Short mmCIF file of C-alpha atoms in Angstrom, two decimals:
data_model
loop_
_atom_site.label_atom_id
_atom_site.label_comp_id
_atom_site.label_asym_id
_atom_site.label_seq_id
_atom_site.Cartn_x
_atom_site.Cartn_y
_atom_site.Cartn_z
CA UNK A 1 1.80 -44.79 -13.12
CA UNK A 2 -0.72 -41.96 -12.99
CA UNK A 3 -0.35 -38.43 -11.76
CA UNK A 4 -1.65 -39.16 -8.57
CA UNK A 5 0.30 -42.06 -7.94
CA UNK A 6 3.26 -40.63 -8.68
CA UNK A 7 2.81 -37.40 -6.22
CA UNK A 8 1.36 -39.77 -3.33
CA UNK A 9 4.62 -42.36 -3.19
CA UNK A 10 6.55 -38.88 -3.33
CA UNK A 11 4.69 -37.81 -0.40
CA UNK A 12 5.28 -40.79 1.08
CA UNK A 13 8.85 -41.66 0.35
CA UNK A 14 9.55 -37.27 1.80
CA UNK A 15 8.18 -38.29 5.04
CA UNK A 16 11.13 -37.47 6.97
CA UNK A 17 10.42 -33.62 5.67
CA UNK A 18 8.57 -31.14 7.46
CA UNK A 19 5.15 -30.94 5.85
CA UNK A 20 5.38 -27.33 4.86
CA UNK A 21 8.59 -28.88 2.92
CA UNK A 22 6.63 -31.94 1.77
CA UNK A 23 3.35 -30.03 0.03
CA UNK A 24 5.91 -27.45 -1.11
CA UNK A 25 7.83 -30.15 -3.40
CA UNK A 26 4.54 -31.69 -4.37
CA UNK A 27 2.70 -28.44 -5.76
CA UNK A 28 6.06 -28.18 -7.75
CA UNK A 29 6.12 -31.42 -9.30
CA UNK A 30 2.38 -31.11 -9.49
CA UNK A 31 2.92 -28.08 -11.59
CA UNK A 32 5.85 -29.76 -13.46
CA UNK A 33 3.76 -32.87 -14.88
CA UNK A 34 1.17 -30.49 -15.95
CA UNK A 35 3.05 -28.11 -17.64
CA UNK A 36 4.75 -30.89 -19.67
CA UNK A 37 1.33 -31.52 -20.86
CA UNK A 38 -0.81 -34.90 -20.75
CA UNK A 39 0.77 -36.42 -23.69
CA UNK A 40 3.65 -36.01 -21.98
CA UNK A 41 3.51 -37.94 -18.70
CA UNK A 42 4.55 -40.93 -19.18
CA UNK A 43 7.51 -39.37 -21.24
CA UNK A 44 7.93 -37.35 -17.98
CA UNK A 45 7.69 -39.78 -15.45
CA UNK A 46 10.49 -41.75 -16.59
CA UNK A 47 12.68 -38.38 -17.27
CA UNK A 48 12.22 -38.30 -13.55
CA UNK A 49 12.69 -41.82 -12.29
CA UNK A 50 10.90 -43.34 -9.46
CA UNK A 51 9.17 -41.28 -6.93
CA UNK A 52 11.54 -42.76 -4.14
CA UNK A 53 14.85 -41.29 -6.88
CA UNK A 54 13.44 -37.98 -6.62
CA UNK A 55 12.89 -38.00 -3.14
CA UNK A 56 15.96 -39.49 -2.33
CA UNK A 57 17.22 -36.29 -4.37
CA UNK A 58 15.85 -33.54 -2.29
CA UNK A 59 16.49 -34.99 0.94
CA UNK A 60 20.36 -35.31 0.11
CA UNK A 61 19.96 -32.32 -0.86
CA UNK A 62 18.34 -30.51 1.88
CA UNK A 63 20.80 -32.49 4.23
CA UNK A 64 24.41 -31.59 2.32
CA UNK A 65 24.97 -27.56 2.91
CA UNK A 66 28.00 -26.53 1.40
CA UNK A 67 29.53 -29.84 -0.06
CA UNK A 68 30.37 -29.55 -3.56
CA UNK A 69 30.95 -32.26 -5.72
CA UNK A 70 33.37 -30.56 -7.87
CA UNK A 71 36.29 -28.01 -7.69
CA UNK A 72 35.65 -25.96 -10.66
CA UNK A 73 33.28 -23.39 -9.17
CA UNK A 74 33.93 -23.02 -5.13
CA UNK A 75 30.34 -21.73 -4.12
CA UNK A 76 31.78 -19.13 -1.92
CA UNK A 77 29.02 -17.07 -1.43
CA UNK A 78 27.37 -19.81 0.69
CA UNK A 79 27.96 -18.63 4.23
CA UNK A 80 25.56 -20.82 6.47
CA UNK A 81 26.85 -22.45 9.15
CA UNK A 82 25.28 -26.43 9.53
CA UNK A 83 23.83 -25.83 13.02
CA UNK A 84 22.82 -21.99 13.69
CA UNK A 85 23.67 -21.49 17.66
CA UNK A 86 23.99 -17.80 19.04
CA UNK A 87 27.17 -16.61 17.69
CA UNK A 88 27.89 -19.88 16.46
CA UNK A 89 29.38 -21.05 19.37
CA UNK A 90 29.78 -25.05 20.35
CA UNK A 91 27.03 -26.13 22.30
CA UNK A 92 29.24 -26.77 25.40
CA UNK A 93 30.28 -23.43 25.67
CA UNK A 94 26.65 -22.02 25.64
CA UNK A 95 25.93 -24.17 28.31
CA UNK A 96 28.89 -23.27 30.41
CA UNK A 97 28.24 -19.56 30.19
CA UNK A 98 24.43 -20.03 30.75
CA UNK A 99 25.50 -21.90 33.82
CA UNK A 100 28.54 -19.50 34.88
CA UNK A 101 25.77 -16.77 34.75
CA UNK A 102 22.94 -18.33 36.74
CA UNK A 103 23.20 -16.19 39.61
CA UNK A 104 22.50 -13.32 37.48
CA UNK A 105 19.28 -15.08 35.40
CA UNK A 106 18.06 -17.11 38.10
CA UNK A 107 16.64 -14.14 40.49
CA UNK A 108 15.36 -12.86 36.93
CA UNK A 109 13.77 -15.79 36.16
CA UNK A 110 12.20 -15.84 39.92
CA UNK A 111 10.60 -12.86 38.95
CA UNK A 112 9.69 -13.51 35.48
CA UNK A 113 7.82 -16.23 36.76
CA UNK A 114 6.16 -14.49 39.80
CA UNK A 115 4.70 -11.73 37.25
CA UNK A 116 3.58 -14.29 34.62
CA UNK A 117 1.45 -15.96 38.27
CA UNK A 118 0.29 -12.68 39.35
CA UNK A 119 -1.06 -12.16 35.59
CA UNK A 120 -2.58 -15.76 35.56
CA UNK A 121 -4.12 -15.16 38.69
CA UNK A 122 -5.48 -11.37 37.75
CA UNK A 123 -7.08 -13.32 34.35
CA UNK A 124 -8.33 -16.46 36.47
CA UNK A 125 -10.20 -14.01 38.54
CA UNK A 126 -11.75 -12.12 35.82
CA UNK A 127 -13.16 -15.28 34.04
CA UNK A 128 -14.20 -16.50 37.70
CA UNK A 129 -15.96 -12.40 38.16
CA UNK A 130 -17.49 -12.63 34.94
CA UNK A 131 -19.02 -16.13 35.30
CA UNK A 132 -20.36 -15.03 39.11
CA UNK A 133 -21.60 -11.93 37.71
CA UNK A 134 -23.72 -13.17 34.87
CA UNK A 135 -24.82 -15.97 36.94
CA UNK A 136 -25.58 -14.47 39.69
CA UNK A 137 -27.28 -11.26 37.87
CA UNK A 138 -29.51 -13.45 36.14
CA UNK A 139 -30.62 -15.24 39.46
CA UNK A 140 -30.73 -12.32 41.24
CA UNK A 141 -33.35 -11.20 38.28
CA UNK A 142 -35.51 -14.61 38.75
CA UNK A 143 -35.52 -14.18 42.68
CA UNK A 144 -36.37 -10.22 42.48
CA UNK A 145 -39.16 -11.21 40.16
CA UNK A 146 -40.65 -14.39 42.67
CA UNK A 147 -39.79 -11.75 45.29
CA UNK A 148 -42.27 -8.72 43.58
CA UNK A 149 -44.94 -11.30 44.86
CA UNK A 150 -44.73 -10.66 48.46
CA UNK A 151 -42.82 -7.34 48.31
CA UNK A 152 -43.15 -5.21 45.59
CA UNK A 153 -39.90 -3.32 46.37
CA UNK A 154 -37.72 -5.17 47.57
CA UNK A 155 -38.28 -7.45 44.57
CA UNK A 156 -37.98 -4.65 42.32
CA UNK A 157 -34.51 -3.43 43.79
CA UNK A 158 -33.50 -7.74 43.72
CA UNK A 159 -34.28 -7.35 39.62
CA UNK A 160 -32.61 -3.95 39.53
CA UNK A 161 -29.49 -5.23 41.00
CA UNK A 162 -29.52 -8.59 38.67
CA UNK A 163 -30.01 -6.70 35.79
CA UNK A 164 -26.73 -4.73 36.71
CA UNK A 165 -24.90 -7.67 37.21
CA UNK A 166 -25.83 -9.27 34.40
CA UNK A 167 -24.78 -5.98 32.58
CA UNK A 168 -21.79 -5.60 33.51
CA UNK A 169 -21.13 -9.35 33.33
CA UNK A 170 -21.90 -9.40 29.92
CA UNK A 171 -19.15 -6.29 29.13
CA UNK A 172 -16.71 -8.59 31.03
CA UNK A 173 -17.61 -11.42 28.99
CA UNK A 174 -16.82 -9.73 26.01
CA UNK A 175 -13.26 -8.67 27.35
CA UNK A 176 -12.48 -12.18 28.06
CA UNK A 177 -13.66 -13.15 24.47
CA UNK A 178 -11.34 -10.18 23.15
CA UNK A 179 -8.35 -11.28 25.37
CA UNK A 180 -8.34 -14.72 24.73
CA UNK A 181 -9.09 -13.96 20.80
CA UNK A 182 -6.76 -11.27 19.78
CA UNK A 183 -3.99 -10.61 22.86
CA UNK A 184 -2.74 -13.86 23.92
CA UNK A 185 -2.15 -15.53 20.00
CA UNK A 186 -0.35 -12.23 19.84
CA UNK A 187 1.90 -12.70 22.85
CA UNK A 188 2.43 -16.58 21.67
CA UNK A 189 3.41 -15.60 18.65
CA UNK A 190 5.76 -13.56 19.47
CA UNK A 191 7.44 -15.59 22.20
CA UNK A 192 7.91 -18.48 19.20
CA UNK A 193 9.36 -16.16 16.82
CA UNK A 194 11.54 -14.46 19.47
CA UNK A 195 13.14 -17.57 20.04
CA UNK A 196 12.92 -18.73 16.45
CA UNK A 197 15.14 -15.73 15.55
CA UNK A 198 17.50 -16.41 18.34
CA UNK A 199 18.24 -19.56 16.74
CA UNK A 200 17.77 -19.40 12.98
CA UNK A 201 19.43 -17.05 10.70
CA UNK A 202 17.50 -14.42 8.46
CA UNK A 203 17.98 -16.94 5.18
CA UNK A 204 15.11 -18.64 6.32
CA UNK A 205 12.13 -17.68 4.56
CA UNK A 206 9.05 -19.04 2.55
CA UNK A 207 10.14 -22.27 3.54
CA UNK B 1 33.16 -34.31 -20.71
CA UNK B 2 35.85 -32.60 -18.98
CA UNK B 3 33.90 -30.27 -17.36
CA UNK B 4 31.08 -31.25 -15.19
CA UNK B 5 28.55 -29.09 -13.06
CA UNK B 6 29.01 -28.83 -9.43
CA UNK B 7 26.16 -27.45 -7.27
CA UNK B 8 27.82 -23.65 -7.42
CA UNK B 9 27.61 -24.02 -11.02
CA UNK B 10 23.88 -24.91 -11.04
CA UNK B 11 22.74 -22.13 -8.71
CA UNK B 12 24.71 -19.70 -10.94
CA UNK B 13 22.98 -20.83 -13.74
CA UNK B 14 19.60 -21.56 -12.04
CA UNK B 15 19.80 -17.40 -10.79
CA UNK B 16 20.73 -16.16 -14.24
CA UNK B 17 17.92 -17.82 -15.78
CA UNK B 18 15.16 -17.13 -13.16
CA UNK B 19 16.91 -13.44 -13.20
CA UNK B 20 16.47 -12.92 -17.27
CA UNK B 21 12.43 -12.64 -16.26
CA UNK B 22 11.32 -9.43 -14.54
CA UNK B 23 8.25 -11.35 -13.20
CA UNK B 24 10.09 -14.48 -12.55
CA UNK B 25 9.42 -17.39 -14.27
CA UNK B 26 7.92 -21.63 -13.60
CA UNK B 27 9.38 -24.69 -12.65
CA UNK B 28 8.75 -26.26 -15.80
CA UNK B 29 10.14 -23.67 -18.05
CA UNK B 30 12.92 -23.11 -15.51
CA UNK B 31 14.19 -26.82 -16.52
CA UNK B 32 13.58 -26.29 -19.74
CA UNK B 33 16.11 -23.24 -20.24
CA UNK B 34 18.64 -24.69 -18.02
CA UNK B 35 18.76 -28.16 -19.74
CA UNK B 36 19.22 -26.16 -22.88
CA UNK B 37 22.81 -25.30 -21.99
CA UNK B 38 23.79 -27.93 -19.66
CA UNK B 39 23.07 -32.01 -19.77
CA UNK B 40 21.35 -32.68 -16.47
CA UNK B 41 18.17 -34.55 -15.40
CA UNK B 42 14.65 -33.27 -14.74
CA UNK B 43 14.60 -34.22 -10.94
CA UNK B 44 17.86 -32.35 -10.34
CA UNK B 45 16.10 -28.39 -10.23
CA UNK B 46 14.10 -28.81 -7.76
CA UNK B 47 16.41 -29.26 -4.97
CA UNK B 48 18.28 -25.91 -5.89
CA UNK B 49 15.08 -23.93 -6.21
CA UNK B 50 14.90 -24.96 -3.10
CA UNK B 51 17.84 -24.32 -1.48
CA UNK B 52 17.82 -20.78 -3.20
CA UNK B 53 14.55 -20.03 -1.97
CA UNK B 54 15.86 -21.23 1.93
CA UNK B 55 18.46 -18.67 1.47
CA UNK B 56 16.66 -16.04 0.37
CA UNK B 57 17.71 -15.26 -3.43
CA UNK B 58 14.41 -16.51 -5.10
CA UNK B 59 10.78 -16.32 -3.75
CA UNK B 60 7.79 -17.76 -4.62
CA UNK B 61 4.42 -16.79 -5.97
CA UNK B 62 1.40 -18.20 -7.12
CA UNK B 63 -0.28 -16.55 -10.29
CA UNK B 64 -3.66 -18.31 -11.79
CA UNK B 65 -3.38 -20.45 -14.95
CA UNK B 66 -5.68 -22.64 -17.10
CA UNK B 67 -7.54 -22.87 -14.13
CA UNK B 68 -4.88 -23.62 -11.68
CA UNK B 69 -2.80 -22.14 -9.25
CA UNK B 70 1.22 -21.68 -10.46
CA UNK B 71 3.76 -20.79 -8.72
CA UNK B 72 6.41 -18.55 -10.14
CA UNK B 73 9.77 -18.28 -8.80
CA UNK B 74 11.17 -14.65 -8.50
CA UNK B 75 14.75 -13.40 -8.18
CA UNK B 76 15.30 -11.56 -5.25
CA UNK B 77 17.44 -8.58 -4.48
CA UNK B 78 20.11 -10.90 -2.22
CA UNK B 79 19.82 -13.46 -5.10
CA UNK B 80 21.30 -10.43 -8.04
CA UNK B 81 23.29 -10.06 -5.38
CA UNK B 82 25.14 -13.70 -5.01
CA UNK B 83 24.58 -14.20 -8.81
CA UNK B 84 27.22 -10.86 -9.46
CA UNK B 85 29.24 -12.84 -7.37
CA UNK B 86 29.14 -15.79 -9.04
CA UNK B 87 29.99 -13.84 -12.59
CA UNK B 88 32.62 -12.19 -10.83
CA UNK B 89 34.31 -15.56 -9.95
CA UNK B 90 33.59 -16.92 -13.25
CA UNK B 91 35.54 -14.20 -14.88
CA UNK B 92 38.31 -14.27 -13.24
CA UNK B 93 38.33 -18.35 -13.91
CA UNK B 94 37.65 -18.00 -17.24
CA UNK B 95 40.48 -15.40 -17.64
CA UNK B 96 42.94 -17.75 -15.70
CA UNK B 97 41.96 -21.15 -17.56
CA UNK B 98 41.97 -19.17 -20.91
CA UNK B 99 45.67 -18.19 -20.30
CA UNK B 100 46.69 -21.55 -19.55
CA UNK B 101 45.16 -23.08 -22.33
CA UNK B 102 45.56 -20.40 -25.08
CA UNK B 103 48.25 -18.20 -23.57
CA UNK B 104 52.00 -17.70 -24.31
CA UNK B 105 54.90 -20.16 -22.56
CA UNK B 106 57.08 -18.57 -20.22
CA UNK B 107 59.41 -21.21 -20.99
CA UNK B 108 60.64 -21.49 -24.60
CA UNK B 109 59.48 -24.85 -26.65
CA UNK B 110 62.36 -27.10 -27.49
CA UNK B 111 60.61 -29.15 -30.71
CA UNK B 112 59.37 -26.61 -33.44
CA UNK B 113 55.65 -27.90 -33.24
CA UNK B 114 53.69 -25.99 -30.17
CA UNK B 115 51.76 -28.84 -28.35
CA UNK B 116 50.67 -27.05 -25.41
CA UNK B 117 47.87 -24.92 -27.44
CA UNK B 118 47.44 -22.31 -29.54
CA UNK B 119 49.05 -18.83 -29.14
CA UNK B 120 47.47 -15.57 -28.47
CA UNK B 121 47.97 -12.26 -28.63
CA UNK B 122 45.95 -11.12 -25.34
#
């Protein structure tokens, strides 16, 4: 078996893994056969077993938390819990509280949810002002221009006006290109990891 | 062999090893050192780097070499942390099992030859 082999039925045989999880245990066993050297892979290879052993490895692994298989040592400084609920309560009690305390969220939530419209609406109608602005400015420009034909004036004031439009269209394009660019990753982001640290404890790092 | 390696054992081991190197140190050599003192297979490491690294006591980095990317695993402050716990316990076991199996009978022998072990003076 080559190299590549050997990491792709690994791959293969960690599929129930997270793929952060799955190229992390590659790269090492990547690293691993070359370190050993190239003389040394087939010596290698069978130190390790088959690619299904080793995977079959680091998912038991991954799955058993504190088991220990045996008494000498009791790993006592391992304090994680198997499943990380808010202060590690059984799930049936969360949901009783969260429902004994609905009056109290629900009108919240009403709210919540009538600010988060208001702001969807408020950014709909920007996009909408900043399309009809540029568009608009720009025909307004074309129609001033046809317009200087017949009346010199007025189609000077319709080209005036289209140019400001299209001015100030283009500043609100580039807000909406800012917003959608920079703020609103940011306010994802933190929504995910709000939750993600409601749920998981601080070990969980670099994963 | 009487005295096998649980998984408390290995990450003991694993964190004194990785710990001896201010910069940290690779998988590879990693296995090396730690096969040096105990008997266990090349596919068995990986899963406690792992873990250690999920809780915290070892992190990762990637340093260039022979062309390729490493990566380097690092004690961590939380990992010195759980490892002085580890020695602590291992003390105190040491200290215990060493007084059973070297240490003096409370009870006095009957036959003239001592069969329970050797006596000490602690």
């Amino acid at each position: 078996m080559t190299k590549r082999e050997f990491l792709m039925a690994l791959n293969d045989a960690l599929g129930p893994m997270t793929g952060d999880e799955r190229s992390a245990a590659i790269k090492y066993y990547s690293d691993y056969i070359d370190d050993a050297g190239e003389d040394n892979l087939d010596a290698v290879l069978a130190e390790l077993g088959s690619p299904q052993q080793v995977a079959a490895s680091i998912l038991e692994d991954a799955g058993i938390n504190a088991a220990g298989t045996t008494k000498n040592v009791p790993p006592q400084a391992r304090t994680e819990e198997k499943r990380n609920t808010p202060g590690g309560l059984p799930i049936w009690a969360l949901v009783m509280i969260v429902l004994l305390l609905s009056p109290a969220w629900m009108p919240l939530l009403g709210v919540l949810v009538g600010v988060l419209g208001c702001v969807l609406g408020l950014l709909v109608a920007l996009f909408a002002m900043t399309l009809a602005l540029v568009i608009g400015g720009v025909v307004s420009i074309f129609a001033g221009l046809l317009a200087m034909t017949g009346n010199v004036l007025a189609g000077a004031m319709g080209v005036g006006i289209g140019c400001a439009m299209t001015g100030f269209g283009v500043f609100l394009t580039m807000l909406c290109v800012f917003l959608c660019r920079t703020v609103i990753p940011i306010i994802a982001r933190g929504i995910v990891n709000f939750f993600r640290n409601l749920f998981h404890k601080k070990g969980e790092r670099n994963a | 062999m009487a005295f096998t390696t649980g998984p408390g054992t290995m990450d003991a081991v694993v964190l004194s090893v990785v710990g001896k190197e201010a910069e940290g140190t690779y998988g590879y050599r990693i296995t090396q050192d730690v096969r040096s003192v105990i008997e266990v297979s090349e596919s068995t490491l990986y899963p406690v780097l792992r873990r250690l690294q999920k809780d915290a006591c070892l992190e990762t980095y990637d340093r260039e070499f022979a062309g390729r990317n490493r990566r380097y695993y690092k004690i961590t402050p939380d990992g010195r942390e759980r490892l002085a716990s580890y020695l602590t316990e291992w003390e105190n076991y040491k200290v215990k099992l060493e007084q059973v199996f070297y240490g003096e009978m409370t009870q006095p022998e009957t036959s003239a030859t001592d069969s329970a072990g050797k006596e000490s003076e602690q």
